[in-house]
Coordinates of C-alpha atoms in Angstrom, one line a residue:
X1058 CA 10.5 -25.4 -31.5
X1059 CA 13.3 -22.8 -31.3
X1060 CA 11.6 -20.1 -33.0
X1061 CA 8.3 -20.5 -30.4
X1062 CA 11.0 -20.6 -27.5
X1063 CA 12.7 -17.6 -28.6
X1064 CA 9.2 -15.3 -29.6
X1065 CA 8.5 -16.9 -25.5
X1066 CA 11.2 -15.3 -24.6
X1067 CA 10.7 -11.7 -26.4
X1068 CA 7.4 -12.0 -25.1
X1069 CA 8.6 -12.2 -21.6
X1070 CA 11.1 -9.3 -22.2
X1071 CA 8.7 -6.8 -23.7
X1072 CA 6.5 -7.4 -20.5
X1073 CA 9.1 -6.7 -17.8
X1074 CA 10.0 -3.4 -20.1
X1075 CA 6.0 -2.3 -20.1
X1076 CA 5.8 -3.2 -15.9
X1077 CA 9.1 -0.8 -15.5
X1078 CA 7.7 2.0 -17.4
X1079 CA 4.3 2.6 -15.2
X1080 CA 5.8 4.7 -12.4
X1081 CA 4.9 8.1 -13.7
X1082 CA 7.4 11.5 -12.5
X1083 CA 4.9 13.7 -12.1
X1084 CA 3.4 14.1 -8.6
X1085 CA -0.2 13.6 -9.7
X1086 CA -2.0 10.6 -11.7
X1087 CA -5.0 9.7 -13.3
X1088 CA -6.5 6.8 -12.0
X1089 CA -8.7 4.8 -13.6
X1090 CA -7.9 1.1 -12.8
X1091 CA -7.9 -0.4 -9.5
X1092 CA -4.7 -2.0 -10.7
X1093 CA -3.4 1.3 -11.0
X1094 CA -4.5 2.6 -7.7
X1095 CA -2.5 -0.1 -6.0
X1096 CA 0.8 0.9 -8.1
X1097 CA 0.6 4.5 -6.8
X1098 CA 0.1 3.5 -2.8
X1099 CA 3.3 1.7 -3.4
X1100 CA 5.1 4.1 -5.3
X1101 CA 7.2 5.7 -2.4
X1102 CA 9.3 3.8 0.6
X1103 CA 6.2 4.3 3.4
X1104 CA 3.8 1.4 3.9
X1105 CA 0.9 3.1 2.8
X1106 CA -2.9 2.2 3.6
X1107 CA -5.0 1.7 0.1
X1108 CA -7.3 4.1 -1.0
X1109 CA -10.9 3.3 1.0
X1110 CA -12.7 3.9 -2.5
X1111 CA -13.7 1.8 -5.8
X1112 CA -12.4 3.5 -8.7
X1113 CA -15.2 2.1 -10.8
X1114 CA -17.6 4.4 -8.6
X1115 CA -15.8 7.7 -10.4
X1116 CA -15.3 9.0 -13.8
X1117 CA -12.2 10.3 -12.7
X1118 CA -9.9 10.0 -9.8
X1119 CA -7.0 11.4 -9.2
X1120 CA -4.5 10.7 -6.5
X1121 CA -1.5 12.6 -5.0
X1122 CA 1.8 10.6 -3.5
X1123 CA 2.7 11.1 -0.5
X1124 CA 6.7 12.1 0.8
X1125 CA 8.8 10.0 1.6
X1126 CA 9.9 11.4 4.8
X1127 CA 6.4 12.9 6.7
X1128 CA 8.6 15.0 9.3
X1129 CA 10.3 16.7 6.5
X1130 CA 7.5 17.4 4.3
X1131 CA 5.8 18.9 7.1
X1132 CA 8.5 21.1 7.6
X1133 CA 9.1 21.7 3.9
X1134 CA 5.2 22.7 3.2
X1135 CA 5.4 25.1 6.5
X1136 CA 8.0 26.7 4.7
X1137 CA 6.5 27.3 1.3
X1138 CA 3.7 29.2 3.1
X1139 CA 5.8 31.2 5.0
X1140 CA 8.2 32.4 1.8
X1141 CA 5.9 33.2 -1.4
X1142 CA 6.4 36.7 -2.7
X1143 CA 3.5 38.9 -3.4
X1144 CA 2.3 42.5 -3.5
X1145 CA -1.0 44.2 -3.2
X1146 CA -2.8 45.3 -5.8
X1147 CA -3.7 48.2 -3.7
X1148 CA -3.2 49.2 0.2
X1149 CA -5.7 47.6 2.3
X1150 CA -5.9 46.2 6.2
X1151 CA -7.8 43.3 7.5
X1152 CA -8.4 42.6 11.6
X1153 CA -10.4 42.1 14.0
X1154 CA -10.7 42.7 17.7
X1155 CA -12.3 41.1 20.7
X1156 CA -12.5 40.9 24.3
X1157 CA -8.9 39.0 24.7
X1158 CA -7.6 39.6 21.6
X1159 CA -7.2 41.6 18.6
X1160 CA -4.7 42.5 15.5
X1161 CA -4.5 45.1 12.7
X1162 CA -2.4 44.3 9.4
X1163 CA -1.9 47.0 7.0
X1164 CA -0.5 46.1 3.6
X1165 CA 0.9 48.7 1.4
X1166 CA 0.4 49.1 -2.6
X1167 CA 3.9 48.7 -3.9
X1168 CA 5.2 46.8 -1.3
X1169 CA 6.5 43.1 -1.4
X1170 CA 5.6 40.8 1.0
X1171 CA 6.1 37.3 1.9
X1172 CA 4.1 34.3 3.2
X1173 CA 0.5 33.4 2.9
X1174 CA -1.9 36.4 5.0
X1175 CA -2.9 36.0 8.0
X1176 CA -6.8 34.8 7.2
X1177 CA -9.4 32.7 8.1
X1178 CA -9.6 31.5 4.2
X1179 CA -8.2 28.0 4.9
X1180 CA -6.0 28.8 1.7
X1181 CA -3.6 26.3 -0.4
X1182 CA 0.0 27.2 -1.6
X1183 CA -1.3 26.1 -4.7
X1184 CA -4.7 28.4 -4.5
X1185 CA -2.4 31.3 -3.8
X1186 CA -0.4 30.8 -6.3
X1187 CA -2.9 30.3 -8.9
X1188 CA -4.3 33.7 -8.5
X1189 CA -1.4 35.4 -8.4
X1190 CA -0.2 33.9 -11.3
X1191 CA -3.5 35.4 -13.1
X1192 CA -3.0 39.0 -11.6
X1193 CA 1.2 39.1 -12.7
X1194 CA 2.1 38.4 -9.1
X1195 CA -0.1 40.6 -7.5
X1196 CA -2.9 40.0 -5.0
X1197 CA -6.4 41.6 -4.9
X1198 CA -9.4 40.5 -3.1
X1199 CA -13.1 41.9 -2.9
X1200 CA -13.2 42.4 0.3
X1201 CA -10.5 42.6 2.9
X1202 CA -12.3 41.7 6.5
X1203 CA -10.1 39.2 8.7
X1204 CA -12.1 36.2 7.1
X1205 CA -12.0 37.1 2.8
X1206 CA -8.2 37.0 1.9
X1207 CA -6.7 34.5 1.0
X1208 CA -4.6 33.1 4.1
X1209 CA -4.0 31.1 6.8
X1210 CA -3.9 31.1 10.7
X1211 CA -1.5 29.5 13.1
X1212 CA -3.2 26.3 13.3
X1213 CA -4.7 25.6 9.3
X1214 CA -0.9 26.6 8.4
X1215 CA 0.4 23.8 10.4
X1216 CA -3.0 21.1 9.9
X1217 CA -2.5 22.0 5.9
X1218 CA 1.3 21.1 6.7
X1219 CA 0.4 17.6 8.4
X1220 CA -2.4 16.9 5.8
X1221 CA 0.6 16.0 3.4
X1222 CA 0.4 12.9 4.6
X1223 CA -2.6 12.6 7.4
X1224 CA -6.4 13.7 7.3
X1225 CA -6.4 13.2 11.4
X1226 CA -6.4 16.9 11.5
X1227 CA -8.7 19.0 10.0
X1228 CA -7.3 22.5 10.3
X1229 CA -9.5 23.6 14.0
X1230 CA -6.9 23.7 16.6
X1231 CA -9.1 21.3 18.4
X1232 CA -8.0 18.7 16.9
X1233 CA -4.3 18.9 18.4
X1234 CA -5.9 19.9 21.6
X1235 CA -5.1 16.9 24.0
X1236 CA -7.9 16.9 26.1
X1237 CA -10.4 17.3 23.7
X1238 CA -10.3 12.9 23.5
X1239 CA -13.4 12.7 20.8
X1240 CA -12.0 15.8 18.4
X1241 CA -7.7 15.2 19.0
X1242 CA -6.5 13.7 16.1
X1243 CA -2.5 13.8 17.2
X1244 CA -0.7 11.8 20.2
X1245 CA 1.2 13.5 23.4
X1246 CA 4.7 14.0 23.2
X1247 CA 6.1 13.0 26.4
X1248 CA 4.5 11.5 30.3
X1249 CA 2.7 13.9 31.2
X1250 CA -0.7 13.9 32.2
X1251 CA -4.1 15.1 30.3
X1252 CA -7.0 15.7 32.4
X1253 CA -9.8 14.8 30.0
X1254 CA -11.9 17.8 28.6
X1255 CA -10.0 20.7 30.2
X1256 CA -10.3 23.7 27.9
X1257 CA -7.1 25.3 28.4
X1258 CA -3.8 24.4 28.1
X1259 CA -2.7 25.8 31.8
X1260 CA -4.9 23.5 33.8
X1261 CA -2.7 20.3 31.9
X1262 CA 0.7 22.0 32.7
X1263 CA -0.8 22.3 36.2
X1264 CA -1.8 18.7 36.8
X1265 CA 2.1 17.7 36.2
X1266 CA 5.2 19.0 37.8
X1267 CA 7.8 21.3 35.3
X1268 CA 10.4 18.7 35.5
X1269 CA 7.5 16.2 34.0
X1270 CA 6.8 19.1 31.1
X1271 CA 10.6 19.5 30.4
X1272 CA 11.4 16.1 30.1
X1273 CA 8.1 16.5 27.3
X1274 CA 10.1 19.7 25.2
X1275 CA 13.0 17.7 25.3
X1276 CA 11.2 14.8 23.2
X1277 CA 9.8 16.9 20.7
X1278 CA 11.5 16.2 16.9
X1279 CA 11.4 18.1 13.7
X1280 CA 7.4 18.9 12.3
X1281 CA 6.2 17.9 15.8
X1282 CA 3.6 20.9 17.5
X1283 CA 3.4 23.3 20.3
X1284 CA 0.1 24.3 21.1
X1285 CA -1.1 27.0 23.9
X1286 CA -5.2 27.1 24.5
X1287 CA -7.8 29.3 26.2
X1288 CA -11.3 28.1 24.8
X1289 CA -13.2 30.3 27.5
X1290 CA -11.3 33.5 25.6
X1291 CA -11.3 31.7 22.5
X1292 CA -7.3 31.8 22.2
X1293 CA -4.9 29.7 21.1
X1294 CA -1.4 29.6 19.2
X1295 CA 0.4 26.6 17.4
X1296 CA 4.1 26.6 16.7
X1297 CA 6.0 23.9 14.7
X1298 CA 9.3 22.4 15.7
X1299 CA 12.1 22.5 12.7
X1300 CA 15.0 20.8 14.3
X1301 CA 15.8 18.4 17.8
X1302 CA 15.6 20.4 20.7
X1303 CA 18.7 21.9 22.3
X1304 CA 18.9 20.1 25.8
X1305 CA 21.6 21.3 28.3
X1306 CA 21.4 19.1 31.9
X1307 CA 22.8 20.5 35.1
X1308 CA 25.6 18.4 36.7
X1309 CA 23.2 16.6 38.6
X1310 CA 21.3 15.5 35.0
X1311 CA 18.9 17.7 35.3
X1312 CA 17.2 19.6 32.1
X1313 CA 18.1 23.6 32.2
X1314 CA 15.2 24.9 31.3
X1315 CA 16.8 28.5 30.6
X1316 CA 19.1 27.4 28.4
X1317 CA 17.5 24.4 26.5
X1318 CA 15.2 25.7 23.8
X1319 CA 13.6 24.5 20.7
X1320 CA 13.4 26.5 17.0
X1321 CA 10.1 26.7 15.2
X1322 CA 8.3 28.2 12.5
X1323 CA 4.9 30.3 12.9
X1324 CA 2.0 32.2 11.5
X1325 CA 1.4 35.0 13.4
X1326 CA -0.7 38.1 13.5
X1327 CA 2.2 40.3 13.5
X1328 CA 5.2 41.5 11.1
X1329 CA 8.3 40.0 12.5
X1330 CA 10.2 43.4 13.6
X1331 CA 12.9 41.2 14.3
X1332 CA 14.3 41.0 11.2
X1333 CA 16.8 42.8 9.6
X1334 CA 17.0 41.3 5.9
X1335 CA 14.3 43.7 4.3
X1336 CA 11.7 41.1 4.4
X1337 CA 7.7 42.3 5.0
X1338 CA 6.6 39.0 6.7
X1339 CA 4.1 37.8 9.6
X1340 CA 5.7 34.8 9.5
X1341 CA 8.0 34.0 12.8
X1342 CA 11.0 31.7 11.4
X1343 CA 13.4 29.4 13.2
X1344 CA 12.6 31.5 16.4
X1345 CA 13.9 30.3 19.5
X1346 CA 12.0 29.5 22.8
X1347 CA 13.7 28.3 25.8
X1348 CA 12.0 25.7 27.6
X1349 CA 10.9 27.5 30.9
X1350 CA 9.5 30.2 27.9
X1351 CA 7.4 27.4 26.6
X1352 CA 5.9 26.6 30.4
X1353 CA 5.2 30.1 31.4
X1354 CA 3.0 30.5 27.9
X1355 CA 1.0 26.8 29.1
X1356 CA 2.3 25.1 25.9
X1357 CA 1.8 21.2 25.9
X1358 CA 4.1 19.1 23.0
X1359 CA 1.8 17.0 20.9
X1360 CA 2.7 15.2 17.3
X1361 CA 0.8 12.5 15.0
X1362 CA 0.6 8.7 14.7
X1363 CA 2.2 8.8 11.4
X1364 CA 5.3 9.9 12.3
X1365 CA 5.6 6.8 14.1
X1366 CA 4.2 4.0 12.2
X1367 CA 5.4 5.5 8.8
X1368 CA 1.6 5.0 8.0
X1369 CA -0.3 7.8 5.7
X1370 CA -3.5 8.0 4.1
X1371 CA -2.9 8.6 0.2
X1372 CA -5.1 11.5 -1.0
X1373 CA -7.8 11.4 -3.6
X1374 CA -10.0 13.7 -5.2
X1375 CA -12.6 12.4 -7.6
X1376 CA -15.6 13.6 -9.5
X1377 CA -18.8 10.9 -9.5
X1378 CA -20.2 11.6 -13.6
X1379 CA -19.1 13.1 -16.2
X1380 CA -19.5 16.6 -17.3
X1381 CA -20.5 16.6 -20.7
X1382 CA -21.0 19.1 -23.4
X1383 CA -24.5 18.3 -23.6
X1384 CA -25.1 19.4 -20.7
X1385 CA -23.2 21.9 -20.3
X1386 CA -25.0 23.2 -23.9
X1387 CA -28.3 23.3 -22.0
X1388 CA -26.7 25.9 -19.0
X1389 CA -26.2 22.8 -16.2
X1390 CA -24.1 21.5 -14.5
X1391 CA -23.8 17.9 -12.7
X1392 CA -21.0 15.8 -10.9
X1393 CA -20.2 15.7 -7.2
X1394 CA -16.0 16.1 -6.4
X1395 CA -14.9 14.1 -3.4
X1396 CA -11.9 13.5 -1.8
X1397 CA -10.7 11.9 1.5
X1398 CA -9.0 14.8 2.7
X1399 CA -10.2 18.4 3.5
X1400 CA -11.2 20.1 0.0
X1401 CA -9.5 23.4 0.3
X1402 CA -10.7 24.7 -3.1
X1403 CA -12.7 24.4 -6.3
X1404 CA -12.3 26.7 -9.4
X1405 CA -14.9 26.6 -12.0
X1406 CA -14.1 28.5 -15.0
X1407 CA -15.7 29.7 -18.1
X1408 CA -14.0 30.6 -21.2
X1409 CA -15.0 31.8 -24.5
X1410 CA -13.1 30.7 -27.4
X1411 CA -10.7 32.9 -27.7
X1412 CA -9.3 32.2 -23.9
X1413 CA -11.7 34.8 -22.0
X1414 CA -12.8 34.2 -18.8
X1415 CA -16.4 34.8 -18.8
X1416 CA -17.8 33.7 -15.3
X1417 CA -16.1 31.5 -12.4
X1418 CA -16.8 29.8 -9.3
X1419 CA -14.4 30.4 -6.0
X1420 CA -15.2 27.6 -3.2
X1421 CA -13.2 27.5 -0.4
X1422 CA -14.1 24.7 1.7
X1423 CA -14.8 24.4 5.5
X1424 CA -12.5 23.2 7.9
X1425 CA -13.7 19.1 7.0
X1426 CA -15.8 19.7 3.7
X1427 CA -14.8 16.5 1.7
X1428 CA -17.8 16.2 -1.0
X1429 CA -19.3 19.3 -2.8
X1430 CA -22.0 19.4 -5.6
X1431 CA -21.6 21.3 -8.2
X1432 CA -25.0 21.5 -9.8
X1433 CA -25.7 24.7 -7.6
X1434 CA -23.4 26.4 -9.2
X1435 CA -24.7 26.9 -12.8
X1436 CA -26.5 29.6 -12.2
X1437 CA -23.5 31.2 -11.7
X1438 CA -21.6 30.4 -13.9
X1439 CA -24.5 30.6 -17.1
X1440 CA -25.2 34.3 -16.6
X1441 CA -28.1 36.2 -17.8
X1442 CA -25.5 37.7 -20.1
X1443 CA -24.2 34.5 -22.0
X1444 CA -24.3 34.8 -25.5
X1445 CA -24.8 31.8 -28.4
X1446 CA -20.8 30.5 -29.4
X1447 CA -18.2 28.4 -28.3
X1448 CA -17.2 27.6 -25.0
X1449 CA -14.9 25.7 -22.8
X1450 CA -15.7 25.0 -19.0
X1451 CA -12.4 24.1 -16.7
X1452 CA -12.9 22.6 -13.2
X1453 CA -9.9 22.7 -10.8
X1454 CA -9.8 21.2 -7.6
X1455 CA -7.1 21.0 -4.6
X1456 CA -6.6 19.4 -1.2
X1457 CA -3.1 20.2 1.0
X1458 CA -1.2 17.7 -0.7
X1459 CA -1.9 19.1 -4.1
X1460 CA -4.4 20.4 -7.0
X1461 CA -6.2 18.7 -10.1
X1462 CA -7.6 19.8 -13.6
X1463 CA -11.4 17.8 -13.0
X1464 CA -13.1 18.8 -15.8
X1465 CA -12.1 20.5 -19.9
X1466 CA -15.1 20.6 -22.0
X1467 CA -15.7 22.5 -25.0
X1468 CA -19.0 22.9 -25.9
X1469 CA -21.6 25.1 -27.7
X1470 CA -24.1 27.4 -25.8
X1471 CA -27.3 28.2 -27.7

């Protein structure tokens, strides 16, 4: 009776040991149990929602954790833009002009420059990074029109930020635009009033008094947003707050607007002259604006639900079928990748044996795109020019919050 109370009790012990050891380091799992899935929504200190999938529906799924502290990591990823170290391959300039606005960049062969471009691209931190890590640090592109390189604008900079934790916001500046009520996906910062569907920012500091908007700067909080909007000139700007505001208050109590400010962090469509550390950069950091700066430019203070509830939506990507080598042998492709979040990119790669890349696929997704097929592709990457041998086919796919290999299969062509 001893001996089966004691083996009860080993059994018992080598159970807790095998519970302990699931939590995995890395910041990306495999998921293939709906057991599992639970696990990784619980892994940090937020009170997560579950993942709105079945796991059993996917050959793989992968899932990203989210921070621990969502103000921080928004501030953190803004940051990680705004400070990667590149050079161009060769001089080129991107821009565009319009009736109420226009830019010109030139980048210089030779020179070192920091932060993501300023781009339509919708890029990743971890997109970037890839290529430059296959061209020894420096960038090239095929084409260098504002909406080609790789880059990202003043509001998918700071909507790639929030999507570390939130998919409310899709990257369009419309979707922090208060008065847009079917499209906003943030909450107001402060009393003051919206007037529902005004398209610029100047007609909602207009229907409240200053003292109404100061009182509003003075509430922001670190990764909250500034936003300033013209959709009849199709202009806008989005800054986001790194640190409490400074408030300074009269004797009376009241807010002084010229000497209360706020520090941000920006993408912008112009080098920051302003520095004097060497550094090539169009990104504006831990700039000051006084308050009655902020009023005279129309900016309203907005932020997002999960700041406040502690609430995010863990991110997925997963791909339906699997890619096998017999079908990959015949020169097609199948499997649809889908995620809950924004897809920002999808790299399909084709190596020969010997490591060298033969064909690939670049998608960069829309501002919402969360489900691509990637049977269209095989005509491009199974080129007229394929020859009989051994190949191996890599899929990579990325949202904000982070990137996953899809898909390794080695197969035979021919």
């Amino acid at each position: 009776m001893k001996k089966v109370y004691f083996l009860l009790l080993m059994l018992i012990f080598l159970f807790l040991v095998v519970s302990c050891g699931k939590k995995e380091e890395n910041s990306k799992e495999e998921i293939t149990v709906k057991e599992e899935i639970k696990e990784t929504v619980l892994e940090t200190d937020k009170e997560e929602i579950d993942l709105p999938v079945d796991p059993d529906d996917y050959f793989k799924l992968v899932t990203f954790e989210l921070p621990d502290d969502f103000r921080k990591a928004a501030v953190e990823y803004m940051r990680k833009q705004s400070s990667i170290a590149w050079t161009p391959e060769k001089t080129f300039k991107t821009g565009r002009q319009n009736e109420n606005w226009g830019f010109e960049l030139t980048y210089e062969e030779g020179k070192v420059y920091t932060g993501l471009l300023y781009s339509t691209r919708k890029a990743s931190v971890d997109e970037f990074q890839l290529t430059l890590a296959k061209n020894g640090g420096k960038y090239t592109s095929e084409k260098y029109d504002y909406s080609f390189p790789l880059g990202v604008e003043c509001n998918t900079s700071i909507t790639h930020s929030l999507q570390q934790f939130t998919n409310a916001v899709t990257g369009k500046a419309e979707t922090l635009m208060p008065s847009y009520a079917d499209l906003f996906g943030g909450v107001v910062v402060g009393e003051y009033t919206v007037p529902d569907g005004v398209r610029q920012t100047a007609k909602i500091i207009s229907a409240n008094t200053p003292e109404v908007m100061y009182q509003a700067y003075s509430q922001l909080d670190v990764g909250d947003i500034i936003i300033t909007k013209d959709e009849d000139k199709k202009v806008n700007h989005l800054r986001m707050i790194v640190e409490k505001p400074v408030v300074v208050t009269t004797a009376s109590g009241k807010i002084n607007p010229n000497r209360s400010y706020v520090v941000t962090i920006e993408q912008t469509d112009t080098f920051d002259k302003t520095r004097t550390d060497g550094v090539n950069t169009t990104w504006w950091v831990d700039h000051q604006y006084t308050l009655s700066k902020l009023l005279e430019k129309n900016y309203v203070p907005v932020s997002v639900e999960a700041y406040r509830t502690g609430v995010g939506v863990v991110p997925y990507i997963g791909l339906d079928t699997e890619i096998t080598a017999g079908i990959l042998e015949k020169g097609t492709l199948t499997g649809t990748i889908t995620s809950n979040y924004p897809i920002r990119f999808i790299h399909i790669n084709l190596y020969k044996k010997d490591g060298t890349l033969v064909s690939n696929v670049v998608y960069n997704g829309e501002f919402d795109t969360r489900k691509v097929n990637l049977r269209k592709y095989a005509s491009d990457i199974f080129t007229d020019g394929m020859t009989e041998g051994e190949y191996t086919l890599e899929v990579l796919a990325g949202v904000s919050r982070g990137y996953a290999e899809i898909a390794k299969v080695n197969f035979i062509y021919g």
